[in-house]
PDB file of C-alpha atoms and ligand atoms in Angstrom:
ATOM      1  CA  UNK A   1     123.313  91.076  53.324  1.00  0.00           C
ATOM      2  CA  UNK A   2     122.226  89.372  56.490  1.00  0.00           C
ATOM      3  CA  UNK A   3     124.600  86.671  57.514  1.00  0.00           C
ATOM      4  CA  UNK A   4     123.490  82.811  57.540  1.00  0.00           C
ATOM      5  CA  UNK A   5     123.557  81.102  61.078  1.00  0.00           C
ATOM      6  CA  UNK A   6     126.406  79.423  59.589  1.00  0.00           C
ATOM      7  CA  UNK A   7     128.707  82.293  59.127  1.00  0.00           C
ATOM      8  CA  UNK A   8     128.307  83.089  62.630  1.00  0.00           C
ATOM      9  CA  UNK A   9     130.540  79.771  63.418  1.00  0.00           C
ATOM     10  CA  UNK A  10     126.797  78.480  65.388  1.00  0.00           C
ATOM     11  CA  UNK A  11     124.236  77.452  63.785  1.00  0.00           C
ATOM     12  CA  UNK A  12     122.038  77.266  67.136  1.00  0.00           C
ATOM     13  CA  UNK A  13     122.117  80.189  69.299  1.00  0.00           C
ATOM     14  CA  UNK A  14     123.231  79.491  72.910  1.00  0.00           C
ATOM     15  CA  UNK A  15     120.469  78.266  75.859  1.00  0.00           C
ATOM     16  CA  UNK A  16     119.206  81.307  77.367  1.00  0.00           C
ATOM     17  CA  UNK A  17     119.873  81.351  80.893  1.00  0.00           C
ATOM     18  CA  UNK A  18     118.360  84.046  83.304  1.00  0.00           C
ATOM     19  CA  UNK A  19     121.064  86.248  83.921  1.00  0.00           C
ATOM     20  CA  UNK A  20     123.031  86.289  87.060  1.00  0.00           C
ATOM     21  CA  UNK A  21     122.262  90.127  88.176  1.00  0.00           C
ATOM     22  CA  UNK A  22     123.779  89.282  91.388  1.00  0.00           C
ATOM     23  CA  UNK A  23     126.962  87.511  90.526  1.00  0.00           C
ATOM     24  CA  UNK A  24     129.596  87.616  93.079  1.00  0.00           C
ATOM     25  CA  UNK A  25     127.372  90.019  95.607  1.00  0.00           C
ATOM     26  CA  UNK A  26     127.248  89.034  99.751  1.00  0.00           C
ATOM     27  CA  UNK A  27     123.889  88.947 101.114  1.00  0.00           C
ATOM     28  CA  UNK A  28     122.105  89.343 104.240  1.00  0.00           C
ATOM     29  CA  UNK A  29     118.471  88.487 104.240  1.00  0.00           C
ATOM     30  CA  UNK A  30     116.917  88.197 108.631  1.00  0.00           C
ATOM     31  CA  UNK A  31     114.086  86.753 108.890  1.00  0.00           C
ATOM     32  CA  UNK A  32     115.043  84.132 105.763  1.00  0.00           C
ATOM     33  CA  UNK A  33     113.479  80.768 107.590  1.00  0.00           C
ATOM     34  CA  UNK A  34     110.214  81.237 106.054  1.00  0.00           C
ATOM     35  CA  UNK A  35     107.868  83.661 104.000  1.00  0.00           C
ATOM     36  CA  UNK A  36     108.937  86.370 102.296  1.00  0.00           C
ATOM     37  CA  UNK A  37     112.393  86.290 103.747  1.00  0.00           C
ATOM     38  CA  UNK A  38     112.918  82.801 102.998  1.00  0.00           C
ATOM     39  CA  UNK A  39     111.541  83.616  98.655  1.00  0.00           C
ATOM     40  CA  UNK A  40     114.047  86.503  98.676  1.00  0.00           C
ATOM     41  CA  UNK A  41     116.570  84.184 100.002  1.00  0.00           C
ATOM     42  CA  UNK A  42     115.800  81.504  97.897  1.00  0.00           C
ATOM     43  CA  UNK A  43     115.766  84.247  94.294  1.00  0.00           C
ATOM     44  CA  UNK A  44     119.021  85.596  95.408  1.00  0.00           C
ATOM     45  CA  UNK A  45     121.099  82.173  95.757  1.00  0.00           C
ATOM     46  CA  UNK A  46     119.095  82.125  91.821  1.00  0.00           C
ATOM     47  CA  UNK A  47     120.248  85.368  90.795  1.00  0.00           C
ATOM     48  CA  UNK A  48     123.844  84.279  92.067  1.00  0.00           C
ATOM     49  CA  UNK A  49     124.928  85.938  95.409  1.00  0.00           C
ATOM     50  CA  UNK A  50     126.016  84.563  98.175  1.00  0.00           C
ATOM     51  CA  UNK A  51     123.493  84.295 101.019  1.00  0.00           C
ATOM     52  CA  UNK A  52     123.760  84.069 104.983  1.00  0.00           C
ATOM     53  CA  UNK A  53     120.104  83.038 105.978  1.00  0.00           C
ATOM     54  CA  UNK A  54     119.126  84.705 109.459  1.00  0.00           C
ATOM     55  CA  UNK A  55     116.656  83.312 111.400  1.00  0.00           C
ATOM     56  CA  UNK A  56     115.686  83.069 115.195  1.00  0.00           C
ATOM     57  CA  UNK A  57     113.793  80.472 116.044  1.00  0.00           C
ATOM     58  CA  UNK A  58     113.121  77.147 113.083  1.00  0.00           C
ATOM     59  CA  UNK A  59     116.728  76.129 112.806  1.00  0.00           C
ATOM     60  CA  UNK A  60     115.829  73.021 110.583  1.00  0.00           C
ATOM     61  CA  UNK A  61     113.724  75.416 107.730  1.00  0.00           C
ATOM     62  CA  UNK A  62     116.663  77.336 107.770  1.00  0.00           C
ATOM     63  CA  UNK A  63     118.999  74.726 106.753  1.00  0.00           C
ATOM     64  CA  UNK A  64     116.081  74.205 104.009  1.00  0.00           C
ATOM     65  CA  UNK A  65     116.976  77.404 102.626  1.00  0.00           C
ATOM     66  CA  UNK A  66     120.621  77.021 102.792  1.00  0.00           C
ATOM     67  CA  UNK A  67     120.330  73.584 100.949  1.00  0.00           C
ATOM     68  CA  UNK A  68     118.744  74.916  98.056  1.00  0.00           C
ATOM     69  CA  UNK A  69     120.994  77.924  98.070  1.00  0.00           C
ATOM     70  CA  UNK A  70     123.942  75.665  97.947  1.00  0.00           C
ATOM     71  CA  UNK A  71     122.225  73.763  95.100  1.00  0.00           C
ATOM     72  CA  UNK A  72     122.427  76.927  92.575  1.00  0.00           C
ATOM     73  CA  UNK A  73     126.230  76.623  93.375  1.00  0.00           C
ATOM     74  CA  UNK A  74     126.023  79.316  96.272  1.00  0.00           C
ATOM     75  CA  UNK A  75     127.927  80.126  99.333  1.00  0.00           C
ATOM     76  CA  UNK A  76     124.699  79.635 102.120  1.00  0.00           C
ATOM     77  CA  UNK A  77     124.857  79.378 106.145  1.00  0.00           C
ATOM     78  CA  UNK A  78     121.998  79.602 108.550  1.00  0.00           C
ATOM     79  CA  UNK A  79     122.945  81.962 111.230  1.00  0.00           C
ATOM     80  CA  UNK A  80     120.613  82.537 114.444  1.00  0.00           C
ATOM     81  CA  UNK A  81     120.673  85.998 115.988  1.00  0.00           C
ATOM     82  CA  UNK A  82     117.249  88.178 117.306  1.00  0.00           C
ATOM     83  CA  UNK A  83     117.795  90.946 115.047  1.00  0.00           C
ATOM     84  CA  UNK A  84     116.525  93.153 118.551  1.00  0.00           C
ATOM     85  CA  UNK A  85     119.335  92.605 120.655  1.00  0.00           C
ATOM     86  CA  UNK A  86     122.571  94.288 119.869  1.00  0.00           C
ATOM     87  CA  UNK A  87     125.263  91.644 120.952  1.00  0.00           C
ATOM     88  CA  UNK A  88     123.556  89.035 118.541  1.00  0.00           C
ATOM     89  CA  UNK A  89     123.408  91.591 115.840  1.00  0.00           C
ATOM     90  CA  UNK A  90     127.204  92.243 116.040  1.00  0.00           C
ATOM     91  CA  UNK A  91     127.962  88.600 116.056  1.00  0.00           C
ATOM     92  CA  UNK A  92     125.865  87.804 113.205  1.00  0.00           C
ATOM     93  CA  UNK A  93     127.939  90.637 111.038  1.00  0.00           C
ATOM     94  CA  UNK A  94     131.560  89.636 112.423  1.00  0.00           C
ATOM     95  CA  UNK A  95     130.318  85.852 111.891  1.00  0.00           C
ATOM     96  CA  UNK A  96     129.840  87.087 107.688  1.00  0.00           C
ATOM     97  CA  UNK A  97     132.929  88.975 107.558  1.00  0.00           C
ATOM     98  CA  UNK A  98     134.991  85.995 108.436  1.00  0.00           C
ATOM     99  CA  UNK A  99     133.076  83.611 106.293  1.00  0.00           C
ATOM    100  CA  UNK A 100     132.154  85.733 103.397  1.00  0.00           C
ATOM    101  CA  UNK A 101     134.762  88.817 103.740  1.00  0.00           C
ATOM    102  CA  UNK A 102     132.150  91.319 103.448  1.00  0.00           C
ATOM    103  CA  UNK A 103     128.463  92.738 102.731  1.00  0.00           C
ATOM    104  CA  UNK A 104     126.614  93.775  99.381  1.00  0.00           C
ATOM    105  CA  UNK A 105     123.022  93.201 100.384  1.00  0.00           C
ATOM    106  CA  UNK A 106     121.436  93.444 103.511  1.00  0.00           C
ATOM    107  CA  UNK A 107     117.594  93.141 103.773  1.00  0.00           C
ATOM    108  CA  UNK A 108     116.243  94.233 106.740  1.00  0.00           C
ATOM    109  CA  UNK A 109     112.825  91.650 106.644  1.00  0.00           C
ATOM    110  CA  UNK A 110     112.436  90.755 109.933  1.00  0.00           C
ATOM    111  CA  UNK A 111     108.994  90.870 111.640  1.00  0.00           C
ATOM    112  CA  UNK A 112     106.443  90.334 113.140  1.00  0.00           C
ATOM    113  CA  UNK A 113     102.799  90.993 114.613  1.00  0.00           C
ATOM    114  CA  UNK A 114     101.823  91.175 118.342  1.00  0.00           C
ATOM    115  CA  UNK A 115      98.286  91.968 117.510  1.00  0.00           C
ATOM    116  CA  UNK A 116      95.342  93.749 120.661  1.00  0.00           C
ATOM    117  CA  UNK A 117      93.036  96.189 121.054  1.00  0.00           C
ATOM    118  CA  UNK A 118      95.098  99.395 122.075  1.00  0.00           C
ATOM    119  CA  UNK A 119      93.223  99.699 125.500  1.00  0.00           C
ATOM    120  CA  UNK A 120      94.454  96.323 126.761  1.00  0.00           C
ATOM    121  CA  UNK A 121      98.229  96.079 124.692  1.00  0.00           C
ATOM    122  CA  UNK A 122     101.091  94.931 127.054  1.00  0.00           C
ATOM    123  CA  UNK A 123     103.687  96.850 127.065  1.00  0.00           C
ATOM    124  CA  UNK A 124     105.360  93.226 126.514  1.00  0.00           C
ATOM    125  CA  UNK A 125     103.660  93.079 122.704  1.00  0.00           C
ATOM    126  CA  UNK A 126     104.511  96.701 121.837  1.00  0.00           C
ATOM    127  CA  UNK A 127     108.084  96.705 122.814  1.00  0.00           C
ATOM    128  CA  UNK A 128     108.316  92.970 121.454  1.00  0.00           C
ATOM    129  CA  UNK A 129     107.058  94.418 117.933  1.00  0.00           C
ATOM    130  CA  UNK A 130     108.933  97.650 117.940  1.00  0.00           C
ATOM    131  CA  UNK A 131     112.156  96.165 118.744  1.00  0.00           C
ATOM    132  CA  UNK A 132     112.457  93.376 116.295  1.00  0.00           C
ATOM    133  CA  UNK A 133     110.765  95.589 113.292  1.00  0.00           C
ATOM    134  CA  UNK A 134     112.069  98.916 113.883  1.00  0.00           C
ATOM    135  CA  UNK A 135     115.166  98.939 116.108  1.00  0.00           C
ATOM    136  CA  UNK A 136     115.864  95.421 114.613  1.00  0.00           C
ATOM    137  CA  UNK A 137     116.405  97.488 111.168  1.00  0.00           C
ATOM    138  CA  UNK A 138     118.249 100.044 112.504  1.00  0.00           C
ATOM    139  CA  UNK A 139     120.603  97.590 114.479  1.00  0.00           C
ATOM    140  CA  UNK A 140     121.185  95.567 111.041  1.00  0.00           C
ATOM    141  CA  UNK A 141     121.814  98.612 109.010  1.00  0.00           C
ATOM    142  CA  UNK A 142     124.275 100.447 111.566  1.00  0.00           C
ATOM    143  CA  UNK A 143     126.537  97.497 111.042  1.00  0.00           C
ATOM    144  CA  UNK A 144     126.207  96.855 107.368  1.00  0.00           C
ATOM    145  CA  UNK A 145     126.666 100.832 106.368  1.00  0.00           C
ATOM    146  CA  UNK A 146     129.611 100.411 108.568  1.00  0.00           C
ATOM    147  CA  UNK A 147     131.146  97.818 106.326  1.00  0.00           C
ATOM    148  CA  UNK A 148     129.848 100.017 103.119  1.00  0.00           C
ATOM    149  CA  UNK A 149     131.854 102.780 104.033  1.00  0.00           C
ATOM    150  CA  UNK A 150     134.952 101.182 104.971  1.00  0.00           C
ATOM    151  CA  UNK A 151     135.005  99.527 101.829  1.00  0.00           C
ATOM    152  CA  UNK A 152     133.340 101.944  99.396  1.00  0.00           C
ATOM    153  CA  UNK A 153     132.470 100.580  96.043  1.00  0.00           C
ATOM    154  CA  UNK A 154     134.286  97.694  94.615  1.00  0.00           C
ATOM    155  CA  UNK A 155     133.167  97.621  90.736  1.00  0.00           C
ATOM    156  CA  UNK A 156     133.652  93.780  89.563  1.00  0.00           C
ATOM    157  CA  UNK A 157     130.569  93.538  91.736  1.00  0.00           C
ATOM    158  CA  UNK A 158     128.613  96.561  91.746  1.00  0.00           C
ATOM    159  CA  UNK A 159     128.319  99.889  90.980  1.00  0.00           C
ATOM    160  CA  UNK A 160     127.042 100.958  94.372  1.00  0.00           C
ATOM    161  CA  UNK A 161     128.779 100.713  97.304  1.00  0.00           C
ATOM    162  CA  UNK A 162     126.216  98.444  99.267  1.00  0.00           C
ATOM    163  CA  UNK A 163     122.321  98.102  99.025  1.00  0.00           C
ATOM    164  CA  UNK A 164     119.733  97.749 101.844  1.00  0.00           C
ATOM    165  CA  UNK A 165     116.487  97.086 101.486  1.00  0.00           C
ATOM    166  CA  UNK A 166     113.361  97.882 104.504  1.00  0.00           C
ATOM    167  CA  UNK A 167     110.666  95.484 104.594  1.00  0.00           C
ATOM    168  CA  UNK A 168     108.069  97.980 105.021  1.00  0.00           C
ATOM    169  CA  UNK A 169     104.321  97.233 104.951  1.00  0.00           C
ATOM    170  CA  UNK A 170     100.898  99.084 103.240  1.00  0.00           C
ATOM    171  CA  UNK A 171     100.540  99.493 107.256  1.00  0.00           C
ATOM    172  CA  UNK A 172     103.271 102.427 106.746  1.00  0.00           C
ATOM    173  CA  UNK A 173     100.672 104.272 104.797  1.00  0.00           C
ATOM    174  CA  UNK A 174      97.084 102.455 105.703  1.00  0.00           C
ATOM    175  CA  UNK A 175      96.532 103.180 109.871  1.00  0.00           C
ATOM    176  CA  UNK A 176      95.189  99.638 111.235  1.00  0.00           C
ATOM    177  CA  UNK A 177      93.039  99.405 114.205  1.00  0.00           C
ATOM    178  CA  UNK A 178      93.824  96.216 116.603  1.00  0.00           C
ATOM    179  CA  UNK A 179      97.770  96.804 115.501  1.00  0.00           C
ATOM    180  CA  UNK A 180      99.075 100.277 116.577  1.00  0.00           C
ATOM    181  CA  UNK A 181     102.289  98.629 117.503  1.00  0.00           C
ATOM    182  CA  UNK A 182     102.642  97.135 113.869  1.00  0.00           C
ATOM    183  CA  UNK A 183     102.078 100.170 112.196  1.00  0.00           C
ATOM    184  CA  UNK A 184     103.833 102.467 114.171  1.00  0.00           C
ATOM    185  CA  UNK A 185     106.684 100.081 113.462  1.00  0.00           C
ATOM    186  CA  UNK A 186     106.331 100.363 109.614  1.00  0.00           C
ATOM    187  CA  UNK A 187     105.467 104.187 109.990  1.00  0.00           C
ATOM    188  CA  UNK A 188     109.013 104.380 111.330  1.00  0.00           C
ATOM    189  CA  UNK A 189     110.563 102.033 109.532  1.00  0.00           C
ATOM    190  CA  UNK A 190     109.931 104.295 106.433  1.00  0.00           C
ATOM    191  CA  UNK A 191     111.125 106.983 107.852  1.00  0.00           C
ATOM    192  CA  UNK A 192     114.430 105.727 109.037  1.00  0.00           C
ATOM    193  CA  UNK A 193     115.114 104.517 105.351  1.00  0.00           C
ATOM    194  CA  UNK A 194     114.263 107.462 103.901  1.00  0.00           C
ATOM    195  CA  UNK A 195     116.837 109.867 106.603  1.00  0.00           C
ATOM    196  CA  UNK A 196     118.887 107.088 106.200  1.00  0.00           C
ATOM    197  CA  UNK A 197     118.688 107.483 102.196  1.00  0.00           C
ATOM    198  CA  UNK A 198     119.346 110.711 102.404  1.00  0.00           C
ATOM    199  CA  UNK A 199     122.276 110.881 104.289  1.00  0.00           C
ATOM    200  CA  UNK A 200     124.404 107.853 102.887  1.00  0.00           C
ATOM    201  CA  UNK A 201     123.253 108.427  98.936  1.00  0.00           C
ATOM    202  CA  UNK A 202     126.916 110.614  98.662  1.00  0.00           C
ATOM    203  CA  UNK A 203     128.333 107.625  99.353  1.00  0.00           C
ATOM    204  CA  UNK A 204     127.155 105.601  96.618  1.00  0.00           C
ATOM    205  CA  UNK A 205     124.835 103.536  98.979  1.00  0.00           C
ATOM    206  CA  UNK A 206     120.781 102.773  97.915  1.00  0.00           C
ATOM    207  CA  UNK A 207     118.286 102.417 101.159  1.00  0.00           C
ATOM    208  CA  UNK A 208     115.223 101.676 100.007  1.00  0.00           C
ATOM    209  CA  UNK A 209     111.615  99.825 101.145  1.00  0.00           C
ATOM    210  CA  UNK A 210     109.329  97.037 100.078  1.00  0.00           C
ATOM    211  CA  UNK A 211     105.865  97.594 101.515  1.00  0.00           C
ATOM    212  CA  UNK A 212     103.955  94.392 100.780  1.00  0.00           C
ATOM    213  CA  UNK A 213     100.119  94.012 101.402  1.00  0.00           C
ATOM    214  CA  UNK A 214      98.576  90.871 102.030  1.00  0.00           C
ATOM    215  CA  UNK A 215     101.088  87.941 101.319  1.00  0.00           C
ATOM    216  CA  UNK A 216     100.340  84.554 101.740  1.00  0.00           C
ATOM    217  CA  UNK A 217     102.561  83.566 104.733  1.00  0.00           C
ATOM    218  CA  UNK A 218     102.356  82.227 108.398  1.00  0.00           C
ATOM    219  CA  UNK A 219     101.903  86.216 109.320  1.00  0.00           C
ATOM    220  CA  UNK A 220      98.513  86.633 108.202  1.00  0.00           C
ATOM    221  CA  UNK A 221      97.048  82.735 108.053  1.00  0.00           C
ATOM    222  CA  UNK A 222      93.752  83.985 109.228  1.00  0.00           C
ATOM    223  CA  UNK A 223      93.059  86.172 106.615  1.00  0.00           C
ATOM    224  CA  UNK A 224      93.318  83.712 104.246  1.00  0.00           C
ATOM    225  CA  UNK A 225      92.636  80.347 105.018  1.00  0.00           C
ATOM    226  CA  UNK A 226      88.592  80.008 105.173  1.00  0.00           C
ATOM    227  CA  UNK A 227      87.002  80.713 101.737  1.00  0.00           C
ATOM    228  CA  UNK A 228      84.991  83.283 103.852  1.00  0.00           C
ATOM    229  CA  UNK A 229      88.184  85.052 105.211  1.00  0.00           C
ATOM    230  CA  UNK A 230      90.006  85.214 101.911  1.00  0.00           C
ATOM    231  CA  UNK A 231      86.649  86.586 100.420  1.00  0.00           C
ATOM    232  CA  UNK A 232      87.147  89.417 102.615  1.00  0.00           C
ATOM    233  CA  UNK A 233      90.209  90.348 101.817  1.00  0.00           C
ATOM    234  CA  UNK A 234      89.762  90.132  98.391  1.00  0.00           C
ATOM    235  CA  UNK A 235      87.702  92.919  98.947  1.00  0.00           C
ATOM    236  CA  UNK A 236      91.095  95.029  99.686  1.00  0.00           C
ATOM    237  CA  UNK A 237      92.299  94.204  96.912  1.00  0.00           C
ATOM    238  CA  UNK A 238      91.459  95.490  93.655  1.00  0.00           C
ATOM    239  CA  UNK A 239      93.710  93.175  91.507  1.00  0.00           C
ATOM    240  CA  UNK A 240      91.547  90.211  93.213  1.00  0.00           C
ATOM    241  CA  UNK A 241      94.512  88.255  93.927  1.00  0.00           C
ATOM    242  CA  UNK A 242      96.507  86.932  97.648  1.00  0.00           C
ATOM    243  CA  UNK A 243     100.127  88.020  96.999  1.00  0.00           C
ATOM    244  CA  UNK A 244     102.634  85.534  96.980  1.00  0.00           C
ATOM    245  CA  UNK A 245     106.133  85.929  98.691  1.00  0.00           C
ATOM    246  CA  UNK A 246     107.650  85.427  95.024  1.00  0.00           C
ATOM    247  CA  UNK A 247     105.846  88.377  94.265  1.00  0.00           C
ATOM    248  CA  UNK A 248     108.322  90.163  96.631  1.00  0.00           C
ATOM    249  CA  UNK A 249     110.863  88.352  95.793  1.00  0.00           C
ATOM    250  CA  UNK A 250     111.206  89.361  92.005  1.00  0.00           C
ATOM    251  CA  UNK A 251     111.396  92.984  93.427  1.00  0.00           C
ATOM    252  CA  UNK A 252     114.408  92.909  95.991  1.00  0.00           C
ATOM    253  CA  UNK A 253     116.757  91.272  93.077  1.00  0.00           C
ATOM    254  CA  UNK A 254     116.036  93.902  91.007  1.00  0.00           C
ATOM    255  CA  UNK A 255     116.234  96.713  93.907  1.00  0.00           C
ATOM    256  CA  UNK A 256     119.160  94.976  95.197  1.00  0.00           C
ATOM    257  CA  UNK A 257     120.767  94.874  91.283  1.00  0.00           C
ATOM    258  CA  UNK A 258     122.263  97.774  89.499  1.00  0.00           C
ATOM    259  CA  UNK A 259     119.602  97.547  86.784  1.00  0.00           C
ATOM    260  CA  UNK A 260     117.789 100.085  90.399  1.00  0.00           C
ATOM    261  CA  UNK A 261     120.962 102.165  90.723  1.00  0.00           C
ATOM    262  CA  UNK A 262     119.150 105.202  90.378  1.00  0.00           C
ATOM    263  CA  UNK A 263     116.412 103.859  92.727  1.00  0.00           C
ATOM    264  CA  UNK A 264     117.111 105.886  95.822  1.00  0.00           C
ATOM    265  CA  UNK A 265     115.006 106.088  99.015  1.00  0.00           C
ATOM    266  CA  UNK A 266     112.085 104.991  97.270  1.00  0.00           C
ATOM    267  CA  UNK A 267     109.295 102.476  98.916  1.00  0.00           C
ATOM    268  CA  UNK A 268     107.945  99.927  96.021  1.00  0.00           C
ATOM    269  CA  UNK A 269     104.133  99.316  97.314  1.00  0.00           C
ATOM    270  CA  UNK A 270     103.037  95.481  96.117  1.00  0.00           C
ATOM    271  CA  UNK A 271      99.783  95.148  97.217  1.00  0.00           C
ATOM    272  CA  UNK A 272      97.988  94.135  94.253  1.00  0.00           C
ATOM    273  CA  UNK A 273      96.223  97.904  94.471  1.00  0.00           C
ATOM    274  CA  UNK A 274      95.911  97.711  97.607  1.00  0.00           C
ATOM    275  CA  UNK A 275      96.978 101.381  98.633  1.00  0.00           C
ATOM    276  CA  UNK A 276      94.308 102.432  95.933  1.00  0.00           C
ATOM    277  CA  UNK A 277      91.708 102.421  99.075  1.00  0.00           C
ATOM    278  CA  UNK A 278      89.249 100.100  96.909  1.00  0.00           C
ATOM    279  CA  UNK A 279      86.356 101.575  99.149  1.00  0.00           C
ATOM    280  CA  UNK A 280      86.132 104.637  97.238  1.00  0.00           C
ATOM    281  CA  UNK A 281      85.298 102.666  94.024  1.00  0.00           C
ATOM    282  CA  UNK A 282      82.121 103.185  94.632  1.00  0.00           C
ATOM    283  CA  UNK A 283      81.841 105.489  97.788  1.00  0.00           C
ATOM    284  CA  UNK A 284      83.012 108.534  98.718  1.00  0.00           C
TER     285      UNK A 284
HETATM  286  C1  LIG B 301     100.691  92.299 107.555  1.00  0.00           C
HETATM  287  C2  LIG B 301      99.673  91.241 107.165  1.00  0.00           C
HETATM  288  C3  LIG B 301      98.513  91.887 106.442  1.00  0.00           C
HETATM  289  C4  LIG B 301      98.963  92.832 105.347  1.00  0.00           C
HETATM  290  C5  LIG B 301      97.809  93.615 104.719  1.00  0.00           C
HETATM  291  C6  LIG B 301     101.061  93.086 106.345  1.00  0.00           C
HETATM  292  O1  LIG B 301     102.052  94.001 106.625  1.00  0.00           O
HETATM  293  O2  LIG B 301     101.815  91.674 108.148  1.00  0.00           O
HETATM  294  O3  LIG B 301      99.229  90.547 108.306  1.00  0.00           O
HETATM  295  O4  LIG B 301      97.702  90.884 105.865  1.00  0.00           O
HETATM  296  O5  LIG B 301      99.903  93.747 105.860  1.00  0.00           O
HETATM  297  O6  LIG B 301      96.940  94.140 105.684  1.00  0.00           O
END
């Protein structure tokens, strides 16, 4: 006989709350001052880690993010560091093991464009865009599987021993003329996380990659902010629809949450079909 409401001591059933799938986890998000950096930022204070917010250059956004980070009842702090050079990347890392003790999360995100025709690209932009997006990365997730190893997995807080997520791009798989430098980086950047998946998986630590497609951010303003521009792009897009960094977001809390654990080297593509190469619908 089913019991009444009654017998259960309540007759309403609690509030449902969105649960916390990253209670009591330290993360790292670079880039975190705006776009997608900033959304993932923003879901993870939600989903109830702790968050340093990296960024280089809009100190005051920053402190935007870390104010509403602090609002869910998080730990936040704004840090500044150029995730390309190696002194400010070891700062930024011995800066969060004071204040926070130690690292869960780190998302590489980082990035940006330096956009020319190959024939007249400085060596200025393609060292600029390697270094933050690619040796950036690697510079970030030297120190973090450092602290992974030394402290192995700690199980009130996860099941893994630490979790990094690559901000990739479709421009690891789709070549792009005008931006060799951009998706060389991504090329490479999917390549490091999946060596570097392979060889730290024994140790109970997930690398995996995000490659977004077109997301509305500062990044790619022109291709979306004339009605004739955005009809363009829609034209890449088979779901007819701009991503939005929330989009993103929603994905790194659940790579970054055990409900991924067996989600190892793999790159989630969130292009809205992107990949599909929508030319061929009717071509080809
Ligand atoms: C680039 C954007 C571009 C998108 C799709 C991203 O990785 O940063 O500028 O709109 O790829 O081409």
């Amino acid at each position: 006989m089913a019991l009444s409401p009654a017998a259960h001591g309540n007759a309403q059933p609690p509030p449902r709350r969105a649960p916390k799938v990253l209670a009591g986890q330290k993360a790292l998000v670079t880039g975190a001052s705006s776009g997608i950096g900033r959304a993932i930022a923003l879901a993870f204070g939600q989903a109830g880690a702790d968050v340093v917010v990296n960024y280089v250059a809009n100190a005051r956004q920053a402190e935007e993010v870390v104010e509403e980070i602090r609002r869910c009842g998080r730990k936040a702090y704004a840090h500044q560091a150029d995730v390309s050079q190696e002194d400010d990347v070891g700062e930024m890392f011995r800066r969060m093991m004071a204040e926070f003790g130690t690292i869960d999360i780190l998302v590489n995100n980082a990035g940006l464009q330096r956009d020319a025709p190959f024939h007249e690209m400085t060596l200025s932009q393609w060292n600029a865009v390697i270094g933050v997006n690619l040796t950036g990365q690697f510079l970030c997730a030297r120190e973090a599987i450092g602290e992974f190893l030394r402290r192995g997995v700690a199980p009130s807080v996860s099941v893994a021993a630490g979790k990094i997520i690559c901000m990739s791009s479709v421009h690891q798989e789709i070549p792009w003329a005008g931006h060799p430098n951009y998706a060389a980086s991504k090329g490479g950047v999917m390549m490091m996380m999946r060596s570097l998946a392979q060889e730290v998986a024994p140790h109970r630590i997930r690398v995996n990659g995000i490659a977004p497609g077109a997301i509305r951010t500062a990044i790619n303003t022109a291709a979306w902010e004339t009605q004739e521009a955005y009809q363009k792009l829609l034209t890449l897009i088979p779901y007819q629809r701009i991503g939005q960094p929330e989009d993103v977001a929603r994905a790194a809390v659940w790579l970054a949450s055990d409900d991924s654990d067996y989600v190892v080297g793999a790159t989630l593509f969130i292009d809205g079909g992107m990949t599909l190469y929508p030319g061929f619908t009717t071509a080809g």
